[in-house]
mmCIF file of C-alpha atoms in Angstrom:
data_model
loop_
_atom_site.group_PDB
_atom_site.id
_atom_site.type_symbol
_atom_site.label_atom_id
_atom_site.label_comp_id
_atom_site.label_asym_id
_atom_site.label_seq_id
_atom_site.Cartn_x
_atom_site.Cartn_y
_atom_site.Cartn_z
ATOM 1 C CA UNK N 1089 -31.456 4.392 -17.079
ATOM 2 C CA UNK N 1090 -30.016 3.736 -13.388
ATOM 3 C CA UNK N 1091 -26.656 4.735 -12.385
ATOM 4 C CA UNK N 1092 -25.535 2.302 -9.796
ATOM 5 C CA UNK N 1093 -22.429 2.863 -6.729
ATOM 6 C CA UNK N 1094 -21.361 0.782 -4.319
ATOM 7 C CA UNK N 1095 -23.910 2.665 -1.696
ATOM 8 C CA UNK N 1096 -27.272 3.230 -3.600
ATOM 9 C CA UNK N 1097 -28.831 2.756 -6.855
ATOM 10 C CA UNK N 1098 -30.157 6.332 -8.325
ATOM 11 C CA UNK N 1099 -32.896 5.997 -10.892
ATOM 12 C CA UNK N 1100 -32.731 8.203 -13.209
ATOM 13 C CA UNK N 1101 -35.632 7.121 -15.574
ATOM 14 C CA UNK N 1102 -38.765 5.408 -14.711
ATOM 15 C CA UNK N 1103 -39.143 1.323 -15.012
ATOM 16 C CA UNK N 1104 -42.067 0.950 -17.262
ATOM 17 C CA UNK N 1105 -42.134 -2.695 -17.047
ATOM 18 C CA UNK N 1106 -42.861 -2.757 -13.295
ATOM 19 C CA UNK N 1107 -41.721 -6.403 -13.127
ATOM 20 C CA UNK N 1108 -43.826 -7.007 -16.553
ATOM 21 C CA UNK N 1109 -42.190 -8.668 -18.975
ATOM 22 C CA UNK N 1110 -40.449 -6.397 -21.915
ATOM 23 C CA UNK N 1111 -41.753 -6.560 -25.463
ATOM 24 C CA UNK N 1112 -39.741 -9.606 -27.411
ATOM 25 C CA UNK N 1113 -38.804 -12.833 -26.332
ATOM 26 C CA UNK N 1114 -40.434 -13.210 -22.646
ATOM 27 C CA UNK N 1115 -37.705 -15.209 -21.138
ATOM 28 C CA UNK N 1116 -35.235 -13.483 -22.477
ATOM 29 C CA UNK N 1117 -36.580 -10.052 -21.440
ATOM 30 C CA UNK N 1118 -37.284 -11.096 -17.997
ATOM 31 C CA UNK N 1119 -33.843 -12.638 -17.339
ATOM 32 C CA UNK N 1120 -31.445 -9.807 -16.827
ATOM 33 C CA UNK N 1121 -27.759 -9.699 -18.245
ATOM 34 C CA UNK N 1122 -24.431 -8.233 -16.408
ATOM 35 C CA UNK N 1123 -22.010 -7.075 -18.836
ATOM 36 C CA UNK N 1124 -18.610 -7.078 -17.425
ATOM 37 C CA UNK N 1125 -16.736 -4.282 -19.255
ATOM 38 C CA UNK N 1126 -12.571 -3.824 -19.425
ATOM 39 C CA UNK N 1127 -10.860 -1.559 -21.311
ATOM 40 C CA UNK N 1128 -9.499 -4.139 -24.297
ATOM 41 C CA UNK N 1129 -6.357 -5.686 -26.019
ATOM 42 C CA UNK N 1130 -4.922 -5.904 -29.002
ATOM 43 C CA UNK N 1131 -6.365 -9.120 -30.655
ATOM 44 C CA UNK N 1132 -2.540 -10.716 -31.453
ATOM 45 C CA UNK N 1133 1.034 -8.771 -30.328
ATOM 46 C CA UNK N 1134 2.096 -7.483 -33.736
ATOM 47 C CA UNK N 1135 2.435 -3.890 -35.312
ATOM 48 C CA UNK N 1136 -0.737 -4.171 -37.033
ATOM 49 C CA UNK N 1137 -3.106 -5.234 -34.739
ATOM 50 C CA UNK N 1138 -1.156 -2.932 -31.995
ATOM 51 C CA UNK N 1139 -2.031 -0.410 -34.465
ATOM 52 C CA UNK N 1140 -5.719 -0.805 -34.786
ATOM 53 C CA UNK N 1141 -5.952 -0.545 -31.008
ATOM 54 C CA UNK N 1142 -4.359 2.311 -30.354
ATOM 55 C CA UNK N 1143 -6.104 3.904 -33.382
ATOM 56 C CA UNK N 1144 -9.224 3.134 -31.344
ATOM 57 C CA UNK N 1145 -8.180 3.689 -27.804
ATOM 58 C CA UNK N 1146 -6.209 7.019 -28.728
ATOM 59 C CA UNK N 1147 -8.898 8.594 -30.832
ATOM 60 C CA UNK N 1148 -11.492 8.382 -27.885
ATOM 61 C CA UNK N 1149 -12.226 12.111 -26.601
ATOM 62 C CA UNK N 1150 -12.187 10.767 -22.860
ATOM 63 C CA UNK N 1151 -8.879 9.655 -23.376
ATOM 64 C CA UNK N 1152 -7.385 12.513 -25.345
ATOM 65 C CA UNK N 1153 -9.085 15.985 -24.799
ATOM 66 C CA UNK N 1154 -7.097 17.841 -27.662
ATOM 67 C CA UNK N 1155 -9.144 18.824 -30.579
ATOM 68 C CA UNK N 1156 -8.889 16.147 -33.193
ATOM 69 C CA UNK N 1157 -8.099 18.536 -35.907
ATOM 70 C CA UNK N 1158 -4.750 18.931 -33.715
ATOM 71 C CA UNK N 1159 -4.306 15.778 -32.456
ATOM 72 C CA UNK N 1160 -5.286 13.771 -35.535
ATOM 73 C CA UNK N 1161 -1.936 14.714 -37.337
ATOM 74 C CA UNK N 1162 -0.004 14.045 -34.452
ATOM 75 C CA UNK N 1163 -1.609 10.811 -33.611
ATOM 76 C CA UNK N 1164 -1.979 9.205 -37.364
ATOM 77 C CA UNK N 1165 1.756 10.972 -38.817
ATOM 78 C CA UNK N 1166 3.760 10.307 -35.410
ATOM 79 C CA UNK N 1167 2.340 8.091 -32.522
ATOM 80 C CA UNK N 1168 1.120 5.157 -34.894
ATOM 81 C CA UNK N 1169 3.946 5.356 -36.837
ATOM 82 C CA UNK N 1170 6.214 4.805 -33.840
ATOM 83 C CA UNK N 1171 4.584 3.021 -30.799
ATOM 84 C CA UNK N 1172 2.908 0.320 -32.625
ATOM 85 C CA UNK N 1173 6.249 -1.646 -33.270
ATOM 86 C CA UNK N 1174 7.411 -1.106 -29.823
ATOM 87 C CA UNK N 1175 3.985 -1.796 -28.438
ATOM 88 C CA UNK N 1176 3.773 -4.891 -29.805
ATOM 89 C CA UNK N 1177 7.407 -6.309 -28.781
ATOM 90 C CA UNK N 1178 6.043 -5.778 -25.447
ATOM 91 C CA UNK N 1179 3.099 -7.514 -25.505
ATOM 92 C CA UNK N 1180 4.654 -10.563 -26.941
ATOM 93 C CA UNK N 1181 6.721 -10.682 -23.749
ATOM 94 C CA UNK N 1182 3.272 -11.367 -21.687
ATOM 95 C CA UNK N 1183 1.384 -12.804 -24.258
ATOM 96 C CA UNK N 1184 -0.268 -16.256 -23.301
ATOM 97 C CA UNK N 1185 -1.295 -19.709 -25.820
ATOM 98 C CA UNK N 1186 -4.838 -18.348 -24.467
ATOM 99 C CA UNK N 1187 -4.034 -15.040 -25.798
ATOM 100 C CA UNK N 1188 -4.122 -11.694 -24.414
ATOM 101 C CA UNK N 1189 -4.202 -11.786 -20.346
ATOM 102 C CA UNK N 1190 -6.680 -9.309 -19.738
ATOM 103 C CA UNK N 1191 -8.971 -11.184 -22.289
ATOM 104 C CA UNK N 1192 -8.174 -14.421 -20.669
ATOM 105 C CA UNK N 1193 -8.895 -13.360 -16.828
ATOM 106 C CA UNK N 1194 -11.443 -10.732 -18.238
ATOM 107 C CA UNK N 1195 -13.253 -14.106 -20.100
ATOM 108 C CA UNK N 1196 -12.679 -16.366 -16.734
ATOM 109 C CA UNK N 1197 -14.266 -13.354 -14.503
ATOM 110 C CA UNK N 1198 -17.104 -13.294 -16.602
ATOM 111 C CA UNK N 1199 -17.674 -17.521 -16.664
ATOM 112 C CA UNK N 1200 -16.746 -17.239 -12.442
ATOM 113 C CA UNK N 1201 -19.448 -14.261 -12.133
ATOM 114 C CA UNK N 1202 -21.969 -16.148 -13.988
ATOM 115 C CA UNK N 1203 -21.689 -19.382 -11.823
ATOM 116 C CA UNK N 1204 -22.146 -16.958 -8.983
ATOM 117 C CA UNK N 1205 -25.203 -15.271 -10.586
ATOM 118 C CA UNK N 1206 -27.201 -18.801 -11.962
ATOM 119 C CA UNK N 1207 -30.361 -16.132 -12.874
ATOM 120 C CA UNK N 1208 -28.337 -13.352 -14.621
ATOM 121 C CA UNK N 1209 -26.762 -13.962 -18.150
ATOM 122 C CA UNK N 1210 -22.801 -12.231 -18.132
ATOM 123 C CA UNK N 1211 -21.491 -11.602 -20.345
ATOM 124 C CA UNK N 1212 -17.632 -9.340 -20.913
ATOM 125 C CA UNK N 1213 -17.039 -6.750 -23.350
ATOM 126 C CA UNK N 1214 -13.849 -4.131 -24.080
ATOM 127 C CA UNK N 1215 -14.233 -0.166 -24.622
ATOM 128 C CA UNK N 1216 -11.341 -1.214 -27.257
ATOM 129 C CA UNK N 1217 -10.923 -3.765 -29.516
ATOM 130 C CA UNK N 1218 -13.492 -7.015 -29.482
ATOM 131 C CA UNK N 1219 -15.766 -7.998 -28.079
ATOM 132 C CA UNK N 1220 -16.887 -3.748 -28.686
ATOM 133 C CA UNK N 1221 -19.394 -2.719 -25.866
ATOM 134 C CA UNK N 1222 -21.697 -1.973 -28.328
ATOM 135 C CA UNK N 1223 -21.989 -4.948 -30.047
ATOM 136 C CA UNK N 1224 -22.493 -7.231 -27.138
ATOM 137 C CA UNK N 1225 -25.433 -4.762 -26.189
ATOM 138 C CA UNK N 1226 -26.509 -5.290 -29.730
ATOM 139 C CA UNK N 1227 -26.415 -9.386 -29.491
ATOM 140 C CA UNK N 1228 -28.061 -9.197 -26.211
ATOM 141 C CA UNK N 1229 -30.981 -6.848 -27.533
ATOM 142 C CA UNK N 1230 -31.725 -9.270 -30.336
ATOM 143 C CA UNK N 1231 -32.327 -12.168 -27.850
ATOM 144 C CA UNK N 1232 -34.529 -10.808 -26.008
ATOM 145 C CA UNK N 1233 -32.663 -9.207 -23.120
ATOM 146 C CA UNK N 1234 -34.201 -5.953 -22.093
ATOM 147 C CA UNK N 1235 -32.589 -5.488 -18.633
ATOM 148 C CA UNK N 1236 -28.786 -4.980 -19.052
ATOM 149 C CA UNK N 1237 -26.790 -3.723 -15.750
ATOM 150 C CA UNK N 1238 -22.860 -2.447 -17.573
ATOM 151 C CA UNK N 1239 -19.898 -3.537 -15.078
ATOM 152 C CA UNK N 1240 -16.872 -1.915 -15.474
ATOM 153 C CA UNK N 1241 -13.852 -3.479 -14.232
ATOM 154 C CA UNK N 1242 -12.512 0.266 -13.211
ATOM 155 C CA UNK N 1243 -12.927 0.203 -8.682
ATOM 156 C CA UNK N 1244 -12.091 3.797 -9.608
ATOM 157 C CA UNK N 1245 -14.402 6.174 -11.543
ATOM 158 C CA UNK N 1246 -12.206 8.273 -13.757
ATOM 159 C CA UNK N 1247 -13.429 10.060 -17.415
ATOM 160 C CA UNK N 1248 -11.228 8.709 -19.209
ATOM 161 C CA UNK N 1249 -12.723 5.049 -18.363
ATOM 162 C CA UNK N 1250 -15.932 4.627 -16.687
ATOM 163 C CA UNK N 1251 -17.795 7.784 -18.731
ATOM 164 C CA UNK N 1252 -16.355 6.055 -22.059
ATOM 165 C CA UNK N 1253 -17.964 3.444 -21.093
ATOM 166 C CA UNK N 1254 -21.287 5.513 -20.396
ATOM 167 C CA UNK N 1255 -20.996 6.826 -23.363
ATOM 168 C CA UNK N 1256 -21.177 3.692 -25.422
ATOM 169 C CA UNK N 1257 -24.783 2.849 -23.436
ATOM 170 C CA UNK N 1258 -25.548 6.503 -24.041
ATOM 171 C CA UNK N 1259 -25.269 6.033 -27.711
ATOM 172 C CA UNK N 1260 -26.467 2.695 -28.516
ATOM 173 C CA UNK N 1261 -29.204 3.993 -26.327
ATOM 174 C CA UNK N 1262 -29.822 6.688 -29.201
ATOM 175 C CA UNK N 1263 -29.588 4.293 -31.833
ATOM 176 C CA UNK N 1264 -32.662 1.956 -31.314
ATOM 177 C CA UNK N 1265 -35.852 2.487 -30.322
ATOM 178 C CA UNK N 1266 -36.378 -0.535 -28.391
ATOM 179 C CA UNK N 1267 -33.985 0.236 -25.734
ATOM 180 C CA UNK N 1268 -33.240 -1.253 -22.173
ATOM 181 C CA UNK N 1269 -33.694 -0.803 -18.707
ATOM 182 C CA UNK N 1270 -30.298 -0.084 -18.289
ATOM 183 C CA UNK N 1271 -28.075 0.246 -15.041
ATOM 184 C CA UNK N 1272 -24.726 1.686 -15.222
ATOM 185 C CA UNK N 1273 -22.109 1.134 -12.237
ATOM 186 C CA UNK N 1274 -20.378 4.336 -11.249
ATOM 187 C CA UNK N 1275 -17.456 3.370 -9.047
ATOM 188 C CA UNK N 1276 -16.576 1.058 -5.889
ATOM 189 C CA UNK N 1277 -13.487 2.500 -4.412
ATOM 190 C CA UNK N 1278 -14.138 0.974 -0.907
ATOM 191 C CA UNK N 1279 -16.553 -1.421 -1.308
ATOM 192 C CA UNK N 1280 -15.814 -4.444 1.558
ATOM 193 C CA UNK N 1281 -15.454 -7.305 -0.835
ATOM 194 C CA UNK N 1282 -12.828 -4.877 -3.260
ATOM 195 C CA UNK N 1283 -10.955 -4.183 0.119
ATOM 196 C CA UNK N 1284 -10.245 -7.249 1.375
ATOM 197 C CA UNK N 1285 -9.584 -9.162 -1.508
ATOM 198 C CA UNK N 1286 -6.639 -6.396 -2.070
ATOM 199 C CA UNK N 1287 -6.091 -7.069 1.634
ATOM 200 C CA UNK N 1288 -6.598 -10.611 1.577
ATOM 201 C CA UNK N 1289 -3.762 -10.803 -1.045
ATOM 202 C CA UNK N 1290 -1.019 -9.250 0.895
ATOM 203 C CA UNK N 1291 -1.392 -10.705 3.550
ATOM 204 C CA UNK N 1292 -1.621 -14.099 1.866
ATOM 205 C CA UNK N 1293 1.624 -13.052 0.518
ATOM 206 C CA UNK N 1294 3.076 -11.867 3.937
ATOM 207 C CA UNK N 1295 2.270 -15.354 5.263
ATOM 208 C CA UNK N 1296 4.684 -16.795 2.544
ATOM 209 C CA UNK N 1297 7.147 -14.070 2.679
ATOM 210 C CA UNK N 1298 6.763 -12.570 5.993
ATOM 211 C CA UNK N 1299 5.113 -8.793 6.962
ATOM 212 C CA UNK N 1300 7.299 -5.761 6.173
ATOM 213 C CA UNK N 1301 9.044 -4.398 8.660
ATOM 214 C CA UNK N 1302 8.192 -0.498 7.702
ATOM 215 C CA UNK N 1303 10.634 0.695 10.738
ATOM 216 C CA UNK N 1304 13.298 -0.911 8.987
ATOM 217 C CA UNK N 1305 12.347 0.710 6.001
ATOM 218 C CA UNK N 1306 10.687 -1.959 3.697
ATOM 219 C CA UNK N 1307 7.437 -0.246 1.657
ATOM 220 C CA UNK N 1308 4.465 -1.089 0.312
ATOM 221 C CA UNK N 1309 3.629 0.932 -2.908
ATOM 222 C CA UNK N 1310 -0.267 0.824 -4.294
ATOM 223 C CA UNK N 1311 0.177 1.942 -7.857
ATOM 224 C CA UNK N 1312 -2.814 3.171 -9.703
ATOM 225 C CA UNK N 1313 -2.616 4.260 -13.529
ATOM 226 C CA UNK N 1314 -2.436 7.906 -13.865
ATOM 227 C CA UNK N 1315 -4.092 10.392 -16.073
ATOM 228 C CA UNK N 1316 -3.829 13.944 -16.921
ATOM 229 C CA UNK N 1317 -3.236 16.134 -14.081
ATOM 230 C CA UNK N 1318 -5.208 18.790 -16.324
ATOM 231 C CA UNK N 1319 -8.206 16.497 -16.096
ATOM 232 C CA UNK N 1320 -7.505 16.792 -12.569
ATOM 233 C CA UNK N 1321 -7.599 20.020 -12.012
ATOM 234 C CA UNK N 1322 -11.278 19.920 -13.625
ATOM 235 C CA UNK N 1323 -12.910 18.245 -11.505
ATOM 236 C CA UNK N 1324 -12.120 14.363 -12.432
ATOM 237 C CA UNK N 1325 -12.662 12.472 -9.181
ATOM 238 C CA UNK N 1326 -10.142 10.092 -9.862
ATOM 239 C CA UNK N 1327 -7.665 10.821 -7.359
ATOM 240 C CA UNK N 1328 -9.901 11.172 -4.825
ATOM 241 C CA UNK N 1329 -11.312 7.606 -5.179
ATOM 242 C CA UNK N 1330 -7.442 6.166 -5.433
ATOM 243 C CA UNK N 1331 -6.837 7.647 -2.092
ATOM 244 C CA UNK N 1332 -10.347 6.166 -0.875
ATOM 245 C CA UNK N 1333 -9.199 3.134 -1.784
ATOM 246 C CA UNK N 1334 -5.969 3.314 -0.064
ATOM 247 C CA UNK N 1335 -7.216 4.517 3.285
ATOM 248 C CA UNK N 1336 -9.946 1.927 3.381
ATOM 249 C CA UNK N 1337 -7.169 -0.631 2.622
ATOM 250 C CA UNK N 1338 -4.457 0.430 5.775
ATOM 251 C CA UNK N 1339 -7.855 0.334 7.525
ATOM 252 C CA UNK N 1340 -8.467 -2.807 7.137
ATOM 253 C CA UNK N 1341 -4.772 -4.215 7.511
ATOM 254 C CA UNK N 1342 -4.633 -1.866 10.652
ATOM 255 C CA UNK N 1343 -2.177 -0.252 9.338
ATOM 256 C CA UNK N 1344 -1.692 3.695 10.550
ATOM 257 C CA UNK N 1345 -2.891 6.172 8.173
ATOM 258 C CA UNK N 1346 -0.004 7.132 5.582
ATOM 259 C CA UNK N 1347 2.045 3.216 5.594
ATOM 260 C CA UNK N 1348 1.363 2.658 2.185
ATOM 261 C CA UNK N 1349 3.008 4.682 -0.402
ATOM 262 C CA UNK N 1350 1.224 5.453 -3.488
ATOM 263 C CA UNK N 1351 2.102 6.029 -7.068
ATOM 264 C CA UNK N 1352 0.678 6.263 -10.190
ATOM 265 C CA UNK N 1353 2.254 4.526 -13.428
ATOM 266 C CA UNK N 1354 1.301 4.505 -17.193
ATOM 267 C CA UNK N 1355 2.329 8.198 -18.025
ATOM 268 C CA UNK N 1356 1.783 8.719 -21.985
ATOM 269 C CA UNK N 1357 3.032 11.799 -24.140
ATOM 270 C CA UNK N 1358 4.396 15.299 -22.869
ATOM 271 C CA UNK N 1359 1.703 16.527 -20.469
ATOM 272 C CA UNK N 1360 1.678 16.397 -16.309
ATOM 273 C CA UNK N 1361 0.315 13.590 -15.136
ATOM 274 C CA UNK N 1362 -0.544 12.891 -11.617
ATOM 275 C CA UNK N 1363 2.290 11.680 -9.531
ATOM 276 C CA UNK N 1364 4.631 10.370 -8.097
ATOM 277 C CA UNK N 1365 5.341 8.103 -10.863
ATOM 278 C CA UNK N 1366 5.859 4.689 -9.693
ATOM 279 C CA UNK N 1367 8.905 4.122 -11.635
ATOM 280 C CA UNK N 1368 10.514 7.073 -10.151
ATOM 281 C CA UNK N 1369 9.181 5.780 -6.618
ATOM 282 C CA UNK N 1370 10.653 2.549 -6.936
ATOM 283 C CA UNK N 1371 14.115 4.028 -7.913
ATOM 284 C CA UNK N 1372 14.079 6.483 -4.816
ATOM 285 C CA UNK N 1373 13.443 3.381 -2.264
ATOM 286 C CA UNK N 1374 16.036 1.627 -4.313
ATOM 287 C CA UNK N 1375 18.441 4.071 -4.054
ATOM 288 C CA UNK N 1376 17.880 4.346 -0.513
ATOM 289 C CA UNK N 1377 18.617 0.027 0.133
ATOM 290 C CA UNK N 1378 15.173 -0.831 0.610
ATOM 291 C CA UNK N 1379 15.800 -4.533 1.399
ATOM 292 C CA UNK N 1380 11.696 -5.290 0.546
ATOM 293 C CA UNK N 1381 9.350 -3.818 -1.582
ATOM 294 C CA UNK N 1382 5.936 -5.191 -2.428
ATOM 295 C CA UNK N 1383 3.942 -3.584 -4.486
ATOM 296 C CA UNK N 1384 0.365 -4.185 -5.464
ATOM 297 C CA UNK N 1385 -2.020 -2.458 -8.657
ATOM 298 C CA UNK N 1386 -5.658 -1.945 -7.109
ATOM 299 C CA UNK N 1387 -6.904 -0.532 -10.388
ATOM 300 C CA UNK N 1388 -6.419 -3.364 -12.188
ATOM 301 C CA UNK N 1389 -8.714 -6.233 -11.899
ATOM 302 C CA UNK N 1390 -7.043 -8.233 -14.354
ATOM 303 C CA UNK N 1391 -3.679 -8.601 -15.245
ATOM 304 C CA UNK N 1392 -2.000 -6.849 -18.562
ATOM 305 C CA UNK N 1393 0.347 -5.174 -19.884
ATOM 306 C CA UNK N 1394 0.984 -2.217 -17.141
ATOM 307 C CA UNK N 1395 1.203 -4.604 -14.212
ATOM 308 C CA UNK N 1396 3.104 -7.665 -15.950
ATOM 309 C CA UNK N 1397 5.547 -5.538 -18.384
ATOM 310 C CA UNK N 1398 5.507 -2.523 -16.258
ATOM 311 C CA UNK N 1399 5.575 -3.231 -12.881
ATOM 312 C CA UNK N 1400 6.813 -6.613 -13.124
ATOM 313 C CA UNK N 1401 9.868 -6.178 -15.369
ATOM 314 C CA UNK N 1402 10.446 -2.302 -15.692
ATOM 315 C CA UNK N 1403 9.889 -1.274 -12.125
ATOM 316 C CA UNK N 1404 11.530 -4.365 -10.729
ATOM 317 C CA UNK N 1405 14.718 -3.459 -13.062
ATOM 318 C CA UNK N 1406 14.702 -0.010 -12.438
ATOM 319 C CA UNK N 1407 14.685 -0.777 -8.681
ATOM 320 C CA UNK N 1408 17.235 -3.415 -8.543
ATOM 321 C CA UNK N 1409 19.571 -1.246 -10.673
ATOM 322 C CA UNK N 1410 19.169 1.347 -8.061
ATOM 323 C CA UNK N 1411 20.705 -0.575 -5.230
ATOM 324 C CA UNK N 1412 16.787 -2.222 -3.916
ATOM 325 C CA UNK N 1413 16.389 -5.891 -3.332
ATOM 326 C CA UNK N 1414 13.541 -8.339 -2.612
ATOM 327 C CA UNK N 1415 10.742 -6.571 -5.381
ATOM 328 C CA UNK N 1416 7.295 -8.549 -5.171
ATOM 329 C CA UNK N 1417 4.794 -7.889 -7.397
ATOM 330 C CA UNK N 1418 1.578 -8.964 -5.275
ATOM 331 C CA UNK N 1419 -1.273 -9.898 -7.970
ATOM 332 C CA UNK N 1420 -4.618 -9.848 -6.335
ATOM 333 C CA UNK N 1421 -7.036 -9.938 -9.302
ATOM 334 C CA UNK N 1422 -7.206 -12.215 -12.625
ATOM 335 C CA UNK N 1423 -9.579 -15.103 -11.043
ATOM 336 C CA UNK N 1424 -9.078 -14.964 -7.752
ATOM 337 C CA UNK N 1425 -11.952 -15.795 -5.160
ATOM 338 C CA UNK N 1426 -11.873 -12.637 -4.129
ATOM 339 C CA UNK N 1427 -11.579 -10.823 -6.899
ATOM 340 C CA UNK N 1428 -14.892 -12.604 -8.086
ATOM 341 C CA UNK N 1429 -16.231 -12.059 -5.018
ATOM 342 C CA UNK N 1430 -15.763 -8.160 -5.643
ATOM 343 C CA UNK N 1431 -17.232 -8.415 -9.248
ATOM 344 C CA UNK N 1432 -19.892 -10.587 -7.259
ATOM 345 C CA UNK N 1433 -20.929 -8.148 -4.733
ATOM 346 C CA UNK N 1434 -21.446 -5.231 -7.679
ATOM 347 C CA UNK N 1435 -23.560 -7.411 -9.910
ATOM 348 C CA UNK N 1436 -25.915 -8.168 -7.451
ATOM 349 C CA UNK N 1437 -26.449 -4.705 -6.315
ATOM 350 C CA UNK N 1438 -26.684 -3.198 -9.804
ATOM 351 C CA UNK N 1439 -29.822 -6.071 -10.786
ATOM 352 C CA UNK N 1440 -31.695 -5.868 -7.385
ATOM 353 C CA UNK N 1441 -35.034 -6.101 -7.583
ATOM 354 C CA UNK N 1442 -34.678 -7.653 -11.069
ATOM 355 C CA UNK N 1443 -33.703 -11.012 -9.678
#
């Protein structure tokens, strides 16, 4: 198994295939696969299927470090008995006749990337919900496919998403035998092509709308999701990688160290979460008149529920009601050139040498 950053690929097992075909189908095993990972969507925006995913996504250990035997009562007698209703209302407010928009941009990606990679087979999978991780790695196995390099659409490494993912590989890994010479991304927080398609889309948007004017006291907020400040505190490098990500990004807009103002949205359940909280950013600058606000998600590479229900209705409310005018929310992922171009650059750093 590899792990693969932006900077360096790290073996961490040895290639026994040394450019020899794998056992099975010899096409198939010399042809390598990307699999584009996201975190997953309910399959339809009622109670039930709500349900079902959060049962899922809120059971994972990564996502919530409480002991199930204390957090199973509270999650199956209170939080599925509640959220799922309200859950779902909200994702019928974004949902799409092609479904689910992160499946939707999550399945265009995937056919995009492949056009870009003609000798690589991609394919996308969810942590949550269908298609699973591990069944895609199952489907690919009984192909042929013995060289699998696992994407994750997370710029940011954090626990809670990128090792889930890892740990998916790690156990389908311990299932079967037959396994594959697999090549896990860790992160790419500043990679160039990430940076300036974020870049690339505010300034396409300042060409429509015109730049900021930051002396007059417009803002730009970059608003990643937040987790636990608990996980944190032990040694989660998430934050760290945000603020790569943002200092890489005035870099490259040559814009002085500290212009952008960062948040972090999403907060879930009782515990302290890393902040500020976006919402509660957006209703300062709103209370103060900001005439201009733009406001752009790096974290997510494809649109859903916290940036089109979140930021784009609750945080534009909450800052409007506060006196603010002129919100933009600034999409920059979905199937944009340069989004793809970021997926792009990944993929064909995680299967060098295989291509």
């Amino acid at each position: 198994m590899t792990v693969v950053t932006s900077d360096r690929v790290v073996a961490m097992t040895d290639d026994r295939t040394n450019g020899a075909a794998a056992p099975g189908d010899g096409h198939g095993a010399q042809r390598p696969a990307v699999v584009l990972a996201n975190l997953g969507t309910p399959s339809a925006p009622t109670p039930s299927h709500v349900r079902r995913f959060l049962r899922e996504f809120l059971s994972d250990r990564r996502v919530v470090e409480t002991h199930p035997l204390l957090w199973r009562p509270v999650l199956e007698g209170v939080v599925l008995r509640v959220r799922p209703r309200a859950v779902a209302k909200k994702y019928a407010g974004i949902w799409t006749p092609q479904g689910s928009p992160l499946m939707r941009y999550s399945l265009r990606q995937g056919e995009l990337l492949g056009r870009r990679l003609p000798d690589v087979d991609v394919e996308v999978a969810m942590r949550y919900g269908e298609p699973g991780l591990g069944a895609v790695l199952d489907a690919l196995h009984a192909r042929g496919t013995r060289r699998v390099a696992v994407l994750p659409a997370y710029p940011q490494y954090s626990a809670t998403t990128v090792a889930s993912l890892n740990d998916v590989a790690a156990q389908w890994l311990r299932r079967n035998r037959d396994g594959f010479d697999l090549r896990l991304v860790r992160s790419f927080p500043t990679a160039p092509a990430y940076i300036d398609a974020l870049a690339s889309a505010l300034e396409s948007h300042w060409r429509r709308c015109g730049r900021p004017d930051f002396s007059a006291g417009d803002a730009v907020v970059v608003s990643f999701h937040s987790i636990p400040e608990a996980m944190d505190r032990a040694g989660d490098p998430y934050r760290s990688e945000c603020m790569g990500t943002v200092a890489a990004l005035e870099a490259r807009l040559g814009l002085a160290r500290g212009t952008l103002t960062v948040a972090f949205q999403s907060v879930f359940g009782p515990a302290a979460w890393l902040g500020p909280a976006t919402i509660d950013t957006v209703t300062r600058l709103g209370a103060r008149g900001c005439a201009r606000l733009d406001i752009i998600c790096p974290g997510f590479m494809a649109d859903c529920l916290e940036t089109l229900e979140e930021i784009d209705q609750l945080n534009r409310e909450a800052f409007t009601r506060a006196g603010g005018s002129g919100f933009h929310y600034v999409p920059w992922g979905n199937d944009s050139e340069g989004a793809v171009s970021a997926l792009a650059e990944q993929a064909r750093t995680a299967v060098s040498g295989w291509v």
